[in-house]
Amino acid sequence: MIAGLLGFFAASIGCALSTNLTMLLIFRALQGMLVGAATIVGRVVIRDMHAGAQAQRLMSRVMTIFAIAPVVAPIIGGWLLLIGDWPVIFLFVAGYAAVLALVVWRVLPETLPAAGRQPMHVGALLAGLWVVAKDLAFERLAFAAAATFAGYFIYVVGAPIVIVELLGLGEQDYWKLMAPMVMGMAGGAAIAGRLAYRLSAEELVDRAMIGAIGAGALNLLIAVVWPGPPQAFIGPAMLGVAVGVAFPILQLRLLDLFPDRRGAAGSMGTFASLMFNAALASVIVPLVSASLATVALTGLVLVIIGAGLWRWHRIDDAEGQNSRVAMTE
């Protein structure tokens, strides 16, 4: 984590000192590669230190922060631009990364037991990633999480089209869509944290998936019968609530599949989600953005796919448990 944060610090300095677009894009790509270290390792640390409901509550808090960050970041960026030009933003980010690296070094203990540590051999790391990637249970959970999140995220990557072209609003009106979505996701994460000790993780995801399908269906109905603001923002906000409940739990379940390879599981889960979102932004959204109804229908289909994969996982997991019980009798 410290190495990733220091690398991110260096890449941010590179962005601030860039003299042309190509140089800026290279350092931005490095930022994207390195930021995953803190994101992925942070989740693994939570699972290393906590289990069950407590881990779920902490992951929900992380999800809340991720939901709020896209709202807070532009505000901070606007304030920084009052001080200087755009490089100031990257210098601020670099300073933030340096502070985090210092805090991690001084405060956060190593959570991986010595017996579970592995040498930094490229071949061994790639072999571990392959073991995770080819596991059917992992694939089901990873794509269940990715598809469900995509049913919500389609409104994030498609916001310019939805707001300006389909709803006829202005470029200053993005907040009308984004604010309800962010509040919905933050609210869902808070709900998951509150209910962590009352319902099992599986029950929470079951209900969240049902809620996501219901929200997607309502969203489609509004898009067909009563399109336009502000009612067009109700469905995406409700999808945010469902995703906020389910996503942290699905992330924990991915890590629990490989207790000895949580880093690899977290990496591959994030990779699957990023690739899914990249396809969503570059291929799916341009194909389905003819109307609000087609966007809403696509979101509903994605959520149904995610729910179906989760249900498949639940059935297969139950059958596996029954088989293990039968073998012990």
Short mmCIF file of C-alpha atoms in Angstrom, two decimals, residues 130-302:
data_model
loop_
_atom_site.label_atom_id
_atom_site.label_comp_id
_atom_site.label_asym_id
_atom_site.label_seq_id
_atom_site.Cartn_x
_atom_site.Cartn_y
_atom_site.Cartn_z
CA TRP A 130 -4.87 -17.26 -12.75
CA VAL A 131 -6.02 -19.57 -9.95
CA VAL A 132 -8.53 -16.91 -8.92
CA ALA A 133 -9.63 -15.93 -12.43
CA LYS A 134 -10.48 -19.47 -13.55
CA ASP A 135 -12.59 -20.29 -10.48
CA LEU A 136 -16.26 -20.55 -11.45
CA ALA A 137 -17.57 -19.32 -8.10
CA PHE A 138 -15.32 -16.27 -8.36
CA GLU A 139 -16.50 -15.57 -11.90
CA ARG A 140 -20.14 -15.74 -10.83
CA LEU A 141 -19.66 -13.37 -7.91
CA ALA A 142 -17.37 -10.98 -9.77
CA PHE A 143 -19.75 -10.58 -12.68
CA ALA A 144 -22.79 -10.48 -10.41
CA ALA A 145 -21.20 -7.48 -8.69
CA ALA A 146 -20.05 -5.92 -11.97
CA ALA A 147 -23.39 -6.31 -13.76
CA THR A 148 -25.45 -5.04 -10.83
CA PHE A 149 -23.17 -2.04 -10.42
CA ALA A 150 -23.32 -1.41 -14.18
CA GLY A 151 -27.12 -1.16 -14.01
CA TYR A 152 -26.55 1.87 -11.78
CA PHE A 153 -23.31 3.11 -13.36
CA ILE A 154 -24.86 3.38 -16.82
CA TYR A 155 -26.34 6.68 -15.64
CA VAL A 156 -22.92 7.90 -14.51
CA VAL A 157 -21.03 7.20 -17.74
CA GLY A 158 -24.06 8.18 -19.80
CA ALA A 159 -24.79 11.36 -17.84
CA PRO A 160 -23.82 13.76 -20.67
CA ILE A 161 -26.26 12.05 -23.02
CA VAL A 162 -29.02 11.57 -20.44
CA ILE A 163 -28.88 15.11 -19.07
CA VAL A 164 -28.25 17.17 -22.20
CA GLU A 165 -29.61 15.16 -25.12
CA LEU A 166 -32.42 13.07 -23.64
CA LEU A 167 -33.70 15.37 -20.89
CA GLY A 168 -32.85 18.64 -22.61
CA LEU A 169 -31.14 20.15 -19.58
CA GLY A 170 -28.00 22.26 -19.48
CA GLU A 171 -24.39 21.42 -18.73
CA GLN A 172 -24.80 22.92 -15.25
CA ASP A 173 -27.61 20.50 -14.42
CA TYR A 174 -25.58 17.32 -13.92
CA TRP A 175 -26.02 17.62 -10.17
CA LYS A 176 -29.75 17.02 -10.56
CA LEU A 177 -28.98 13.43 -11.57
CA MET A 178 -25.74 12.83 -9.71
CA ALA A 179 -26.79 14.15 -6.29
CA PRO A 180 -29.77 11.76 -5.88
CA MET A 181 -27.68 8.85 -7.17
CA VAL A 182 -24.83 9.54 -4.76
CA MET A 183 -27.21 10.04 -1.84
CA GLY A 184 -28.95 6.80 -2.76
CA MET A 185 -25.72 4.81 -2.79
CA ALA A 186 -24.50 6.39 0.44
CA GLY A 187 -27.88 5.66 2.01
CA GLY A 188 -27.76 2.06 0.84
CA ALA A 189 -24.30 1.57 2.30
CA ALA A 190 -25.49 3.07 5.59
CA ILE A 191 -28.48 0.71 5.60
CA ALA A 192 -26.20 -2.28 5.02
CA GLY A 193 -24.02 -1.20 7.93
CA ARG A 194 -27.00 -0.74 10.24
CA LEU A 195 -28.50 -4.12 9.37
CA ALA A 196 -25.22 -6.04 9.48
CA TYR A 197 -26.02 -7.50 12.92
CA ARG A 198 -29.71 -8.13 12.21
CA LEU A 199 -29.71 -9.95 8.88
CA SER A 200 -27.21 -12.31 7.32
CA ALA A 201 -25.11 -11.00 4.47
CA GLU A 202 -26.86 -13.34 2.05
CA GLU A 203 -30.30 -12.12 3.13
CA LEU A 204 -29.23 -8.51 2.65
CA VAL A 205 -27.97 -9.19 -0.87
CA ASP A 206 -31.13 -11.17 -1.69
CA ARG A 207 -33.29 -8.23 -0.68
CA ALA A 208 -31.00 -5.73 -2.39
CA MET A 209 -31.23 -7.66 -5.66
CA ILE A 210 -35.02 -7.74 -5.45
CA GLY A 211 -34.97 -4.03 -4.70
CA ALA A 212 -32.65 -3.38 -7.64
CA ILE A 213 -34.95 -5.22 -10.04
CA GLY A 214 -37.94 -3.31 -8.65
CA ALA A 215 -36.09 0.00 -8.98
CA GLY A 216 -35.06 -0.86 -12.53
CA ALA A 217 -38.63 -1.77 -13.46
CA LEU A 218 -39.99 1.46 -11.95
CA ASN A 219 -37.28 3.40 -13.77
CA LEU A 220 -38.31 1.83 -17.07
CA LEU A 221 -41.99 2.54 -16.39
CA ILE A 222 -41.26 6.21 -15.70
CA ALA A 223 -39.08 6.44 -18.82
CA VAL A 224 -41.91 5.09 -20.97
CA VAL A 225 -44.97 6.69 -19.38
CA TRP A 226 -43.71 9.88 -17.76
CA PRO A 227 -40.26 10.83 -19.08
CA GLY A 228 -38.60 14.03 -17.99
CA PRO A 229 -37.25 15.70 -14.87
CA PRO A 230 -37.48 15.44 -11.93
CA GLN A 231 -39.22 12.05 -11.95
CA ALA A 232 -36.53 10.63 -14.26
CA PHE A 233 -34.08 10.80 -11.34
CA ILE A 234 -36.14 8.59 -9.00
CA GLY A 235 -35.17 5.25 -10.53
CA PRO A 236 -31.39 5.86 -10.65
CA ALA A 237 -31.46 7.02 -7.02
CA MET A 238 -33.31 3.86 -5.96
CA LEU A 239 -30.82 1.75 -7.91
CA GLY A 240 -28.11 3.51 -5.93
CA VAL A 241 -29.69 2.38 -2.67
CA ALA A 242 -29.79 -1.26 -3.79
CA VAL A 243 -26.22 -1.18 -5.10
CA GLY A 244 -25.03 0.49 -1.91
CA VAL A 245 -26.43 -2.42 0.09
CA ALA A 246 -25.22 -5.27 -2.13
CA PHE A 247 -21.84 -4.18 -3.47
CA PRO A 248 -19.81 -4.11 -0.21
CA ILE A 249 -21.09 -7.56 0.73
CA LEU A 250 -20.29 -8.99 -2.69
CA GLN A 251 -16.76 -7.61 -2.39
CA LEU A 252 -16.31 -9.38 0.94
CA ARG A 253 -17.67 -12.63 -0.46
CA LEU A 254 -15.10 -12.44 -3.27
CA LEU A 255 -12.30 -12.12 -0.73
CA ASP A 256 -13.69 -14.97 1.37
CA LEU A 257 -13.47 -17.36 -1.57
CA PHE A 258 -9.67 -17.25 -1.30
CA PRO A 259 -8.56 -16.71 2.31
CA ASP A 260 -4.91 -17.23 1.33
CA ARG A 261 -5.13 -15.11 -1.84
CA ARG A 262 -7.26 -12.15 -0.83
CA GLY A 263 -5.02 -9.70 -2.64
CA ALA A 264 -5.36 -11.65 -5.88
CA ALA A 265 -9.12 -11.97 -5.39
CA GLY A 266 -9.47 -8.24 -4.76
CA SER A 267 -7.32 -7.43 -7.79
CA MET A 268 -9.22 -9.68 -10.16
CA GLY A 269 -12.59 -8.53 -8.82
CA THR A 270 -11.63 -4.91 -9.41
CA PHE A 271 -10.26 -5.79 -12.85
CA ALA A 272 -13.52 -7.48 -13.85
CA SER A 273 -15.54 -4.48 -12.68
CA LEU A 274 -13.30 -1.98 -14.48
CA MET A 275 -13.40 -3.96 -17.73
CA PHE A 276 -17.17 -4.21 -17.49
CA ASN A 277 -17.47 -0.47 -16.91
CA ALA A 278 -15.08 0.25 -19.79
CA ALA A 279 -17.26 -1.80 -22.12
CA LEU A 280 -20.30 -0.02 -20.72
CA ALA A 281 -18.87 3.43 -21.46
CA SER A 282 -17.29 2.70 -24.83
CA VAL A 283 -19.72 0.23 -26.41
CA ILE A 284 -23.01 -0.25 -24.58
CA VAL A 285 -23.98 3.35 -23.79
CA PRO A 286 -23.48 4.61 -27.38
CA LEU A 287 -25.63 1.73 -28.65
CA VAL A 288 -28.56 2.16 -26.23
CA SER A 289 -28.74 5.93 -25.76
CA ALA A 290 -31.46 6.55 -28.35
CA SER A 291 -34.02 7.29 -25.62
CA LEU A 292 -34.56 7.27 -21.87
CA ALA A 293 -36.52 4.04 -22.28
CA THR A 294 -33.65 2.18 -23.98
CA VAL A 295 -31.18 3.35 -21.31
CA ALA A 296 -33.58 2.30 -18.55
CA LEU A 297 -34.23 -1.07 -20.21
CA THR A 298 -30.50 -1.72 -20.48
CA GLY A 299 -30.03 -0.87 -16.82
CA LEU A 300 -32.83 -3.27 -15.88
CA VAL A 301 -31.34 -6.07 -18.00
CA LEU A 302 -27.94 -5.59 -16.37
#
